[in-house]
PDB file of C-alpha atoms in Angstrom:
ATOM      1  CA  MET A  29       0.942   9.677  10.205  1.00 56.00           C
ATOM      2  CA  PHE A  30      -0.990   7.559   8.716  1.00 65.00           C
ATOM      3  CA  ILE A  31      -2.027   7.914   5.138  1.00 76.00           C
ATOM      4  CA  ASP A  32      -4.624   5.750   2.969  1.00 80.00           C
ATOM      5  CA  TYR A  33      -4.975   6.912  -0.305  1.00 86.00           C
ATOM      6  CA  ILE A  34      -2.521   9.311  -2.766  1.00 92.00           C
ATOM      7  CA  GLU A  35      -2.280   9.323  -6.391  1.00 94.00           C
ATOM      8  CA  ILE A  36       1.013   8.584  -8.205  1.00 96.00           C
ATOM      9  CA  HIS A  37       2.151   8.323 -11.570  1.00 97.00           C
ATOM     10  CA  VAL A  38       4.118   5.888 -12.875  1.00 97.00           C
ATOM     11  CA  ARG A  39       5.221   5.099 -16.501  1.00 97.00           C
ATOM     12  CA  ALA A  40       8.034   1.940 -17.253  1.00 97.00           C
ATOM     13  CA  GLY A  41      11.044   1.616 -19.439  1.00 97.00           C
ATOM     14  CA  ARG A  42      11.151   2.786 -23.253  1.00 97.00           C
ATOM     15  CA  GLY A  43      12.296  -0.427 -25.257  1.00 97.00           C
ATOM     16  CA  GLY A  44      15.913   0.136 -26.975  1.00 97.00           C
ATOM     17  CA  ASN A  45      15.956   0.920 -31.044  1.00 97.00           C
ATOM     18  CA  GLY A  46      18.232  -2.310 -32.474  1.00 96.00           C
ATOM     19  CA  CYS A  47      21.239  -1.943 -34.562  1.00 96.00           C
ATOM     20  CA  VAL A  48      22.458  -1.424 -37.504  1.00 94.00           C
ATOM     21  CA  SER A  49      26.105  -3.631 -38.331  1.00 93.00           C
ATOM     22  CA  PHE A  50      28.287  -5.880 -40.616  1.00 91.00           C
ATOM     23  CA  ARG A  51      30.547  -7.741 -39.400  1.00 87.00           C
ATOM     24  CA  ARG A  52      34.371  -7.148 -40.067  1.00 82.00           C
ATOM     25  CA  GLU A  53      37.755  -9.129 -39.834  1.00 78.00           C
ATOM     26  CA  LYS A  54      40.419  -9.721 -41.745  1.00 76.00           C
ATOM     27  CA  TYR A  55      40.370 -11.662 -45.001  1.00 74.00           C
ATOM     28  CA  VAL A  56      36.354 -10.674 -44.086  1.00 71.00           C
ATOM     29  CA  PRO A  57      36.136  -7.872 -45.971  1.00 70.00           C
ATOM     30  CA  LYS A  58      31.514  -8.415 -46.943  1.00 73.00           C
ATOM     31  CA  GLY A  59      30.101 -10.358 -43.758  1.00 79.00           C
ATOM     32  CA  GLY A  60      26.522 -10.630 -43.480  1.00 87.00           C
ATOM     33  CA  PRO A  61      25.219  -8.183 -40.665  1.00 92.00           C
ATOM     34  CA  ASP A  62      25.611  -8.417 -37.047  1.00 92.00           C
ATOM     35  CA  GLY A  63      22.975  -5.965 -35.374  1.00 93.00           C
ATOM     36  CA  GLY A  64      22.157  -6.560 -32.559  1.00 95.00           C
ATOM     37  CA  ASP A  65      18.801  -6.306 -30.697  1.00 96.00           C
ATOM     38  CA  GLY A  66      17.404  -3.675 -28.485  1.00 96.00           C
ATOM     39  CA  GLY A  67      16.533  -4.179 -24.448  1.00 96.00           C
ATOM     40  CA  HIS A  68      13.479  -4.141 -23.388  1.00 97.00           C
ATOM     41  CA  GLY A  69      12.252  -1.302 -20.994  1.00 97.00           C
ATOM     42  CA  GLY A  70      12.423  -1.862 -17.023  1.00 97.00           C
ATOM     43  CA  HIS A  71       8.432  -1.702 -15.223  1.00 98.00           C
ATOM     44  CA  VAL A  72       7.274  -0.099 -12.875  1.00 97.00           C
ATOM     45  CA  ILE A  73       6.169  -2.170 -10.542  1.00 97.00           C
ATOM     46  CA  LEU A  74       4.928  -2.882  -6.460  1.00 97.00           C
ATOM     47  CA  VAL A  75       5.543  -5.274  -3.779  1.00 97.00           C
ATOM     48  CA  THR A  76       4.023  -5.590  -0.055  1.00 95.00           C
ATOM     49  CA  ASP A  77       5.736  -4.730   2.969  1.00 92.00           C
ATOM     50  CA  SER A  78       4.971  -6.084   5.913  1.00 86.00           C
ATOM     51  CA  ASN A  79       6.611  -3.912   7.807  1.00 85.00           C
ATOM     52  CA  LEU A  80       4.675  -1.115   5.917  1.00 85.00           C
ATOM     53  CA  HIS A  81       1.438   0.267   8.279  1.00 81.00           C
ATOM     54  CA  THR A  82       0.999   3.837   5.867  1.00 83.00           C
ATOM     55  CA  LEU A  83       1.590   4.450   2.384  1.00 87.00           C
ATOM     56  CA  GLN A  84       3.743   7.255   3.501  1.00 84.00           C
ATOM     57  CA  ASP A  85       7.510   6.129   1.650  1.00 86.00           C
ATOM     58  CA  VAL A  86       5.435   6.028  -1.232  1.00 89.00           C
ATOM     59  CA  GLY A  87       4.304   9.098  -1.336  1.00 82.00           C
ATOM     60  CA  GLN A  88       7.556  11.045  -1.076  1.00 85.00           C
ATOM     61  CA  HIS A  89       7.628  10.566  -4.457  1.00 89.00           C
ATOM     62  CA  ARG A  90       4.880  10.972  -6.584  1.00 91.00           C
ATOM     63  CA  HIS A  91       6.456  10.415 -10.263  1.00 95.00           C
ATOM     64  CA  TYR A  92       8.582   6.749 -10.528  1.00 96.00           C
ATOM     65  CA  HIS A  93       9.945   6.878 -13.944  1.00 97.00           C
ATOM     66  CA  ALA A  94      11.682   2.321 -14.697  1.00 97.00           C
ATOM     67  CA  GLU A  95      15.062   2.467 -16.895  1.00 97.00           C
ATOM     68  CA  HIS A  96      14.982   2.600 -20.735  1.00 97.00           C
ATOM     69  CA  GLY A  97      16.798  -0.668 -21.939  1.00 97.00           C
ATOM     70  CA  GLY A  98      19.517  -0.292 -24.290  1.00 96.00           C
ATOM     71  CA  LYS A  99      20.702   0.346 -27.823  1.00 96.00           C
ATOM     72  CA  GLY A 100      21.354  -3.078 -29.350  1.00 95.00           C
ATOM     73  CA  LEU A 101      25.537  -3.948 -30.429  1.00 95.00           C
ATOM     74  CA  GLY A 102      27.308  -5.081 -33.061  1.00 91.00           C
ATOM     75  CA  ASN A 103      28.315  -8.287 -32.691  1.00 91.00           C
ATOM     76  CA  ASN A 104      25.024  -9.380 -32.248  1.00 92.00           C
ATOM     77  CA  GLN A 105      25.382  -8.696 -28.820  1.00 94.00           C
ATOM     78  CA  SER A 106      21.707  -7.598 -27.656  1.00 95.00           C
ATOM     79  CA  GLY A 107      21.210  -3.765 -25.115  1.00 95.00           C
ATOM     80  CA  ARG A 108      20.994  -3.882 -21.561  1.00 96.00           C
ATOM     81  CA  ARG A 109      17.833  -4.159 -20.096  1.00 97.00           C
ATOM     82  CA  GLY A 110      16.165  -1.147 -18.520  1.00 96.00           C
ATOM     83  CA  LYS A 111      16.054  -1.354 -14.411  1.00 97.00           C
ATOM     84  CA  ASP A 112      13.025  -2.170 -13.139  1.00 97.00           C
ATOM     85  CA  VAL A 113      11.566   0.495 -10.696  1.00 97.00           C
ATOM     86  CA  VAL A 114      10.458  -0.786  -7.217  1.00 97.00           C
ATOM     87  CA  ILE A 115       6.836   0.470  -5.376  1.00 96.00           C
ATOM     88  CA  ARG A 116       6.990  -1.727  -1.676  1.00 94.00           C
ATOM     89  CA  VAL A 117       3.518  -1.003  -0.449  1.00 94.00           C
ATOM     90  CA  PRO A 118       1.698  -1.863   3.346  1.00 89.00           C
ATOM     91  CA  LEU A 119      -0.010  -4.984   2.882  1.00 90.00           C
ATOM     92  CA  GLY A 120      -4.227  -5.181   1.849  1.00 89.00           C
ATOM     93  CA  THR A 121      -3.015  -1.833  -0.699  1.00 92.00           C
ATOM     94  CA  LEU A 122      -5.944  -2.443  -3.488  1.00 92.00           C
ATOM     95  CA  VAL A 123      -4.791  -0.145  -6.440  1.00 95.00           C
ATOM     96  CA  ARG A 124      -6.576   1.266  -9.172  1.00 94.00           C
ATOM     97  CA  ASP A 125      -6.322   3.514 -12.486  1.00 94.00           C
ATOM     98  CA  ALA A 126      -6.403   6.724 -11.636  1.00 93.00           C
ATOM     99  CA  LEU A 127      -8.174   7.837 -14.576  1.00 93.00           C
ATOM    100  CA  ASN A 128     -11.043   4.727 -15.203  1.00 93.00           C
ATOM    101  CA  HIS A 129     -11.622   3.243 -11.606  1.00 91.00           C
ATOM    102  CA  GLU A 130     -10.885  -0.054 -13.100  1.00 93.00           C
ATOM    103  CA  VAL A 131      -8.880  -2.456 -10.035  1.00 93.00           C
ATOM    104  CA  LEU A 132      -5.396  -3.860 -10.796  1.00 95.00           C
ATOM    105  CA  GLY A 133      -4.862  -5.940  -8.228  1.00 94.00           C
ATOM    106  CA  ASP A 134      -5.802  -5.762  -4.592  1.00 92.00           C
ATOM    107  CA  LEU A 135      -3.067  -7.121  -2.544  1.00 93.00           C
ATOM    108  CA  GLU A 136      -3.766  -8.516   0.472  1.00 89.00           C
ATOM    109  CA  GLU A 137      -0.261 -11.382   0.566  1.00 91.00           C
ATOM    110  CA  LYS A 138       3.631 -11.026   1.974  1.00 91.00           C
ATOM    111  CA  GLY A 139       5.545 -10.596  -0.935  1.00 92.00           C
ATOM    112  CA  GLN A 140       3.163 -10.779  -3.325  1.00 95.00           C
ATOM    113  CA  LYS A 141       4.364  -8.246  -6.962  1.00 96.00           C
ATOM    114  CA  LEU A 142       2.146  -6.372  -9.312  1.00 97.00           C
ATOM    115  CA  VAL A 143       3.250  -4.920 -12.547  1.00 97.00           C
ATOM    116  CA  VAL A 144       1.756  -1.844 -13.146  1.00 97.00           C
ATOM    117  CA  ALA A 145       3.620  -0.395 -16.068  1.00 97.00           C
ATOM    118  CA  ARG A 146       5.368  -3.031 -18.473  1.00 97.00           C
ATOM    119  CA  GLY A 147       8.512  -1.595 -20.150  1.00 97.00           C
ATOM    120  CA  GLY A 148       8.558  -1.486 -24.008  1.00 97.00           C
ATOM    121  CA  THR A 149       9.715  -3.540 -25.375  1.00 97.00           C
ATOM    122  CA  GLY A 150      13.262  -3.694 -27.711  1.00 96.00           C
ATOM    123  CA  GLY A 151      13.300  -3.049 -31.463  1.00 96.00           C
ATOM    124  CA  ARG A 152      15.068  -6.919 -33.565  1.00 96.00           C
ATOM    125  CA  GLY A 153      18.573  -4.785 -35.644  1.00 95.00           C
ATOM    126  CA  ASN A 154      19.169  -5.555 -38.985  1.00 94.00           C
ATOM    127  CA  SER A 155      20.827  -8.542 -38.987  1.00 92.00           C
ATOM    128  CA  ARG A 156      16.507 -10.467 -38.507  1.00 93.00           C
ATOM    129  CA  PHE A 157      15.671  -8.665 -40.869  1.00 93.00           C
ATOM    130  CA  LYS A 158      18.555 -10.782 -43.647  1.00 92.00           C
ATOM    131  CA  SER A 159      16.329 -12.731 -46.614  1.00 90.00           C
ATOM    132  CA  PRO A 160      18.263 -14.729 -49.199  1.00 88.00           C
ATOM    133  CA  THR A 161      16.818 -11.761 -50.793  1.00 87.00           C
ATOM    134  CA  ASN A 162      18.591  -8.951 -49.167  1.00 89.00           C
ATOM    135  CA  ARG A 163      22.339 -10.384 -47.691  1.00 87.00           C
ATOM    136  CA  THR A 164      22.762  -6.544 -46.142  1.00 87.00           C
ATOM    137  CA  PRO A 165      19.183  -5.071 -44.378  1.00 92.00           C
ATOM    138  CA  ARG A 166      20.141  -2.041 -43.480  1.00 91.00           C
ATOM    139  CA  GLU A 167      15.867  -1.959 -41.417  1.00 93.00           C
ATOM    140  CA  PHE A 168      15.935  -2.114 -38.455  1.00 94.00           C
ATOM    141  CA  GLU A 169      13.232  -1.809 -35.254  1.00 95.00           C
ATOM    142  CA  ALA A 170      12.437   1.344 -32.740  1.00 96.00           C
ATOM    143  CA  GLY A 171      12.002   0.316 -29.587  1.00 96.00           C
ATOM    144  CA  THR A 172       8.085   0.579 -28.400  1.00 97.00           C
ATOM    145  CA  GLU A 173       7.145   3.066 -25.750  1.00 97.00           C
ATOM    146  CA  GLY A 174       6.512   1.840 -22.266  1.00 96.00           C
ATOM    147  CA  GLU A 175       3.531   2.490 -20.520  1.00 96.00           C
ATOM    148  CA  GLU A 176       2.024   5.810 -17.894  1.00 97.00           C
ATOM    149  CA  ARG A 177      -0.260   6.307 -16.264  1.00 96.00           C
ATOM    150  CA  ASP A 178      -1.195   7.184 -13.058  1.00 97.00           C
ATOM    151  CA  ILE A 179      -2.642   5.278 -10.623  1.00 96.00           C
ATOM    152  CA  ALA A 180      -4.768   5.298  -7.082  1.00 94.00           C
ATOM    153  CA  LEU A 181      -3.279   3.921  -4.260  1.00 94.00           C
ATOM    154  CA  GLU A 182      -6.124   2.572  -1.081  1.00 89.00           C
ATOM    155  CA  LEU A 183      -4.928   0.805   2.008  1.00 87.00           C
ATOM    156  CA  LYS A 184      -7.313  -1.445   3.784  1.00 84.00           C
ATOM    157  CA  VAL A 185      -5.429  -2.943   6.666  1.00 80.00           C
ATOM    158  CA  LEU A 186      -6.547  -6.441   7.484  1.00 79.00           C
ATOM    159  CA  ALA A 187      -7.704  -7.014   9.938  1.00 85.00           C
ATOM    160  CA  ASP A 188     -10.286 -10.252  11.385  1.00 90.00           C
ATOM    161  CA  VAL A 189     -12.520  -8.140  14.035  1.00 92.00           C
ATOM    162  CA  GLY A 190     -13.821  -4.822  13.621  1.00 90.00           C
ATOM    163  CA  LEU A 191     -14.369  -2.554  16.202  1.00 90.00           C
ATOM    164  CA  VAL A 192     -17.919  -0.476  15.687  1.00 89.00           C
ATOM    165  CA  GLY A 193     -18.941   1.733  18.188  1.00 87.00           C
ATOM    166  CA  PHE A 194     -19.701   5.581  18.832  1.00 86.00           C
ATOM    167  CA  PRO A 195     -16.619   8.040  20.117  1.00 82.00           C
ATOM    168  CA  ASN A 196     -15.627   7.420  23.731  1.00 77.00           C
ATOM    169  CA  ALA A 197     -17.057   4.121  24.274  1.00 77.00           C
ATOM    170  CA  GLY A 198     -14.169   1.619  24.848  1.00 80.00           C
ATOM    171  CA  LYS A 199     -12.197   1.195  21.249  1.00 82.00           C
ATOM    172  CA  SER A 200      -9.471   2.040  22.340  1.00 82.00           C
ATOM    173  CA  THR A 201      -9.135   0.651  25.961  1.00 84.00           C
ATOM    174  CA  LEU A 202     -10.648  -2.649  24.877  1.00 87.00           C
ATOM    175  CA  LEU A 203      -7.106  -3.507  21.821  1.00 86.00           C
ATOM    176  CA  ALA A 204      -4.813  -1.597  24.714  1.00 85.00           C
ATOM    177  CA  THR A 205      -6.511  -4.468  27.287  1.00 86.00           C
ATOM    178  CA  LEU A 206      -6.081  -7.387  24.351  1.00 86.00           C
ATOM    179  CA  SER A 207      -3.291  -6.710  23.060  1.00 81.00           C
ATOM    180  CA  ALA A 208      -0.123  -5.546  23.003  1.00 69.00           C
ATOM    181  CA  ALA A 209      -1.000  -2.335  21.450  1.00 60.00           C
ATOM    182  CA  LYS A 210      -0.696   1.485  22.840  1.00 61.00           C
ATOM    183  CA  PRO A 211      -3.881   3.571  21.204  1.00 49.00           C
ATOM    184  CA  ARG A 212      -3.831   7.033  22.212  1.00 50.00           C
ATOM    185  CA  ILE A 213      -6.908   6.499  25.505  1.00 43.00           C
ATOM    186  CA  ALA A 214      -8.242  10.035  26.317  1.00 42.00           C
ATOM    187  CA  ASP A 215     -12.163  10.519  27.875  1.00 47.00           C
ATOM    188  CA  TYR A 216     -12.837  13.051  25.215  1.00 40.00           C
ATOM    189  CA  PRO A 217     -14.594  11.981  22.063  1.00 42.00           C
ATOM    190  CA  PHE A 218     -11.777  11.377  18.689  1.00 42.00           C
ATOM    191  CA  THR A 219      -9.095  10.730  20.972  1.00 46.00           C
ATOM    192  CA  THR A 220      -8.531   8.068  18.299  1.00 47.00           C
ATOM    193  CA  LEU A 221      -8.198  10.036  14.841  1.00 52.00           C
ATOM    194  CA  THR A 222      -5.940   6.385  13.173  1.00 66.00           C
ATOM    195  CA  PRO A 223      -7.116   2.938  12.986  1.00 75.00           C
ATOM    196  CA  ASN A 224      -5.405   0.848  15.038  1.00 79.00           C
ATOM    197  CA  LEU A 225      -4.266  -3.381  14.756  1.00 81.00           C
ATOM    198  CA  GLY A 226      -3.346  -5.065  17.716  1.00 83.00           C
ATOM    199  CA  ILE A 227      -2.884  -9.209  17.664  1.00 83.00           C
ATOM    200  CA  VAL A 228      -5.328 -10.503  20.099  1.00 88.00           C
ATOM    201  CA  LYS A 229      -3.349 -14.000  21.796  1.00 88.00           C
ATOM    202  CA  VAL A 230      -6.500 -16.628  22.860  1.00 88.00           C
ATOM    203  CA  GLU A 231      -3.980 -19.020  23.442  1.00 82.00           C
ATOM    204  CA  GLU A 232      -0.653 -20.578  22.136  1.00 77.00           C
ATOM    205  CA  TYR A 233      -0.886 -20.100  18.223  1.00 76.00           C
ATOM    206  CA  LYS A 234      -4.398 -19.218  18.692  1.00 85.00           C
ATOM    207  CA  SER A 235      -4.416 -15.605  17.303  1.00 86.00           C
ATOM    208  CA  PHE A 236      -6.099 -12.655  16.018  1.00 88.00           C
ATOM    209  CA  VAL A 237      -5.846  -9.664  14.556  1.00 88.00           C
ATOM    210  CA  MET A 238      -8.453  -6.960  15.528  1.00 88.00           C
ATOM    211  CA  ALA A 239      -8.918  -3.242  13.675  1.00 85.00           C
ATOM    212  CA  ASP A 240      -9.945   0.063  16.343  1.00 85.00           C
ATOM    213  CA  ILE A 241     -10.882   3.298  13.730  1.00 80.00           C
ATOM    214  CA  PRO A 242     -12.546   6.910  14.637  1.00 74.00           C
ATOM    215  CA  GLY A 243     -15.824   6.845  16.472  1.00 70.00           C
ATOM    216  CA  LEU A 244     -18.817   7.418  14.113  1.00 72.00           C
ATOM    217  CA  ILE A 245     -21.514   9.327  14.842  1.00 62.00           C
ATOM    218  CA  GLU A 246     -25.168   9.715  13.723  1.00 63.00           C
ATOM    219  CA  GLY A 247     -25.510  10.648  10.143  1.00 56.00           C
ATOM    220  CA  ALA A 248     -21.335   9.840   9.558  1.00 52.00           C
ATOM    221  CA  HIS A 249     -22.244   8.628   5.909  1.00 52.00           C
ATOM    222  CA  MET A 250     -23.062  12.047   5.338  1.00 55.00           C
ATOM    223  CA  GLY A 251     -19.640  12.909   6.525  1.00 56.00           C
ATOM    224  CA  LYS A 252     -20.355  14.194   9.848  1.00 57.00           C
ATOM    225  CA  GLY A 253     -17.777  13.151  11.990  1.00 53.00           C
ATOM    226  CA  LEU A 254     -13.918  11.011  11.433  1.00 54.00           C
ATOM    227  CA  GLY A 255     -15.278   7.592  11.962  1.00 53.00           C
ATOM    228  CA  ILE A 256     -16.879   7.656   7.689  1.00 58.00           C
ATOM    229  CA  GLN A 257     -13.630   7.878   5.928  1.00 66.00           C
ATOM    230  CA  PHE A 258     -12.140   4.937   7.275  1.00 72.00           C
ATOM    231  CA  LEU A 259     -14.627   2.567   7.484  1.00 78.00           C
ATOM    232  CA  LYS A 260     -13.457   1.264   4.548  1.00 79.00           C
ATOM    233  CA  HIS A 261     -10.096  -0.368   7.001  1.00 80.00           C
ATOM    234  CA  ILE A 262     -13.261  -2.763   8.084  1.00 82.00           C
ATOM    235  CA  GLU A 263     -14.302  -4.042   5.089  1.00 85.00           C
ATOM    236  CA  ARG A 264     -11.842  -7.246   4.846  1.00 85.00           C
ATOM    237  CA  THR A 265     -12.614  -8.103   8.397  1.00 89.00           C
ATOM    238  CA  LYS A 266     -15.216 -11.610   8.739  1.00 91.00           C
ATOM    239  CA  VAL A 267     -16.471 -10.098  12.086  1.00 94.00           C
ATOM    240  CA  LEU A 268     -17.638  -6.747  13.484  1.00 94.00           C
ATOM    241  CA  VAL A 269     -17.635  -5.845  17.259  1.00 94.00           C
ATOM    242  CA  PHE A 270     -20.896  -2.445  17.830  1.00 94.00           C
ATOM    243  CA  LEU A 271     -19.295  -1.392  20.725  1.00 92.00           C
ATOM    244  CA  ILE A 272     -21.826   0.766  23.311  1.00 91.00           C
ATOM    245  CA  ASP A 273     -21.537   2.386  26.910  1.00 88.00           C
ATOM    246  CA  CYS A 274     -23.781   0.214  29.491  1.00 86.00           C
ATOM    247  CA  GLN A 275     -24.547   3.460  30.524  1.00 85.00           C
ATOM    248  CA  SER A 276     -26.470   4.103  26.809  1.00 85.00           C
ATOM    249  CA  GLU A 277     -30.283   5.343  27.556  1.00 85.00           C
ATOM    250  CA  ASP A 278     -31.640   3.522  24.936  1.00 89.00           C
ATOM    251  CA  ILE A 279     -28.745   0.710  24.161  1.00 90.00           C
ATOM    252  CA  GLU A 280     -31.451  -0.888  20.330  1.00 91.00           C
ATOM    253  CA  LYS A 281     -31.223   2.866  19.435  1.00 92.00           C
ATOM    254  CA  ASP A 282     -27.428   3.111  19.122  1.00 91.00           C
ATOM    255  CA  TYR A 283     -27.691  -0.525  18.080  1.00 93.00           C
ATOM    256  CA  SER A 284     -30.277   1.203  15.114  1.00 92.00           C
ATOM    257  CA  ILE A 285     -27.738   4.450  14.612  1.00 90.00           C
ATOM    258  CA  LEU A 286     -24.370   2.311  14.221  1.00 90.00           C
ATOM    259  CA  LYS A 287     -25.748  -0.328  11.878  1.00 91.00           C
ATOM    260  CA  ARG A 288     -27.200   2.126   9.541  1.00 89.00           C
ATOM    261  CA  GLU A 289     -23.913   4.105   9.466  1.00 85.00           C
ATOM    262  CA  VAL A 290     -21.878   0.657   8.586  1.00 87.00           C
ATOM    263  CA  ARG A 291     -25.290  -0.277   6.250  1.00 88.00           C
ATOM    264  CA  ALA A 292     -24.933   3.255   4.201  1.00 84.00           C
ATOM    265  CA  PHE A 293     -20.924   2.537   3.406  1.00 84.00           C
ATOM    266  CA  ASN A 294     -20.960  -0.448   2.994  1.00 85.00           C
ATOM    267  CA  THR A 295     -24.224  -2.895   2.643  1.00 88.00           C
ATOM    268  CA  HIS A 296     -22.048  -5.983   2.481  1.00 89.00           C
ATOM    269  CA  LEU A 297     -21.046  -5.447   6.031  1.00 88.00           C
ATOM    270  CA  LEU A 298     -24.262  -6.678   7.948  1.00 89.00           C
ATOM    271  CA  LYS A 299     -23.907  -9.926   6.525  1.00 90.00           C
ATOM    272  CA  ARG A 300     -20.851 -10.357   8.560  1.00 90.00           C
ATOM    273  CA  ARG A 301     -21.405 -12.182  12.136  1.00 93.00           C
ATOM    274  CA  ARG A 302     -21.887  -9.662  14.304  1.00 93.00           C
ATOM    275  CA  VAL A 303     -21.493  -8.591  18.288  1.00 94.00           C
ATOM    276  CA  VAL A 304     -22.715  -6.091  20.464  1.00 94.00           C
ATOM    277  CA  VAL A 305     -21.055  -5.090  23.092  1.00 92.00           C
ATOM    278  CA  LEU A 306     -21.716  -3.605  26.311  1.00 91.00           C
ATOM    279  CA  THR A 307     -19.238  -2.041  27.922  1.00 89.00           C
ATOM    280  CA  LYS A 308     -17.418   0.039  30.864  1.00 85.00           C
ATOM    281  CA  SER A 309     -19.820  -2.496  32.417  1.00 82.00           C
ATOM    282  CA  ASP A 310     -17.472  -1.355  35.992  1.00 79.00           C
ATOM    283  CA  VAL A 311     -19.275   1.689  36.960  1.00 77.00           C
ATOM    284  CA  ARG A 312     -23.170  -0.281  35.851  1.00 69.00           C
ATOM    285  CA  PRO A 313     -24.043  -1.353  39.486  1.00 64.00           C
ATOM    286  CA  VAL A 314     -27.440  -3.543  37.183  1.00 62.00           C
ATOM    287  CA  LEU A 315     -26.966  -4.517  34.119  1.00 63.00           C
ATOM    288  CA  PRO A 316     -29.561  -4.843  31.582  1.00 66.00           C
ATOM    289  CA  LYS A 317     -30.468  -9.022  31.792  1.00 71.00           C
ATOM    290  CA  LYS A 318     -31.131  -8.967  27.931  1.00 73.00           C
ATOM    291  CA  ARG A 319     -28.590 -11.740  26.338  1.00 84.00           C
ATOM    292  CA  VAL A 320     -29.979 -10.710  22.212  1.00 87.00           C
ATOM    293  CA  MET A 321     -30.817  -7.387  20.708  1.00 89.00           C
ATOM    294  CA  ARG A 322     -34.215  -7.563  18.857  1.00 90.00           C
ATOM    295  CA  ASP A 323     -32.167  -9.060  15.624  1.00 90.00           C
ATOM    296  CA  LYS A 324     -30.968 -12.042  17.659  1.00 91.00           C
ATOM    297  CA  THR A 325     -27.063 -10.865  18.298  1.00 91.00           C
ATOM    298  CA  PRO A 326     -26.338 -11.574  20.889  1.00 92.00           C
ATOM    299  CA  ILE A 327     -25.084  -9.587  23.505  1.00 91.00           C
ATOM    300  CA  LEU A 328     -21.571  -9.665  25.395  1.00 92.00           C
ATOM    301  CA  HIS A 329     -20.796  -7.208  28.933  1.00 90.00           C
ATOM    302  CA  ILE A 330     -17.626  -6.492  30.074  1.00 90.00           C
ATOM    303  CA  SER A 331     -14.823  -3.377  31.400  1.00 87.00           C
ATOM    304  CA  ALA A 332     -11.669  -2.955  29.595  1.00 83.00           C
ATOM    305  CA  VAL A 333     -10.326  -0.802  32.387  1.00 84.00           C
ATOM    306  CA  THR A 334     -10.618  -3.963  35.042  1.00 87.00           C
ATOM    307  CA  HIS A 335     -10.823  -6.596  32.490  1.00 87.00           C
ATOM    308  CA  GLN A 336     -14.257  -8.401  34.223  1.00 88.00           C
ATOM    309  CA  GLY A 337     -15.285 -10.356  30.326  1.00 89.00           C
ATOM    310  CA  THR A 338     -12.135  -9.376  28.073  1.00 89.00           C
ATOM    311  CA  THR A 339     -11.104 -13.138  27.806  1.00 90.00           C
ATOM    312  CA  GLU A 340     -14.443 -14.562  27.347  1.00 92.00           C
ATOM    313  CA  LEU A 341     -14.484 -12.372  24.670  1.00 92.00           C
ATOM    314  CA  ALA A 342     -11.183 -12.979  23.072  1.00 92.00           C
ATOM    315  CA  ARG A 343     -12.353 -16.847  23.291  1.00 92.00           C
ATOM    316  CA  TYR A 344     -15.250 -15.800  21.864  1.00 94.00           C
ATOM    317  CA  LEU A 345     -14.746 -13.870  19.470  1.00 93.00           C
ATOM    318  CA  TRP A 346     -11.906 -16.882  18.468  1.00 93.00           C
ATOM    319  CA  LYS A 347     -15.198 -19.323  18.484  1.00 91.00           C
ATOM    320  CA  LEU A 348     -16.893 -17.398  15.884  1.00 91.00           C
ATOM    321  CA  LEU A 349     -13.646 -16.698  13.551  1.00 89.00           C
TER     322      LEU A 349
END
């Protein structure tokens, strides 16, 4: 199951209390204070894992509690530090405070760590309170509470190129042709229900990641269809590919509708480099001669089924990147 949003409750460990103790040895009947400090509480830490592609594993538990610090001991021994709780998340996870929506971190790199709840500090033992005027202190400090909060995790997949188009425009077929990805493909709308990623190899040591999201329909930004909830997965892309069926009666109109839906979601997306790709060129004997749209966006013709123009498209995208 593909899960790209989840809210969880995290609580760090409480710091251990300091210890009140006095040294007792043979021939030293009135030894000084030797109470140790309490141990620090454990943290709750998010760590990216490149083997994860969904937040499903995180969602198996909605509450994550780190271990409390141990109480200080005599003979100036500090209490044991509480164990951290490590939560593994996929690359591209955006972390927010669920209450005020403050962004706590954006985890884009492999092995990146983010402490979302810090453990409490261990309290001081009575040996810390010894002074020339107080040789037998009985004071100690209690450990402080660890941080506790609700956080929201939102996954935005990391891809270089994003495919945008109407349902059944051939996005999944193109992804399957250019990469080793195996998206679900069928001759009916909304076959793709979740984002798919594929690595497109142009030549030796040259490759990029392509993302295919569910198709958009007019009015998607108002909640129609499925694609709007997945548009966030192309927010990190550098290049957008607008796929339009070459059998369309009005290619410019289709392109305008797609741009409008993308703009309504995030105006910055249309500032990215983009290209219009007319698909299924094998079923139309006479192709449109125009090479650019009205807004000067380049046009390429391909057939993912016959592989016509797909190699040229991959090389062109690599040049844009």
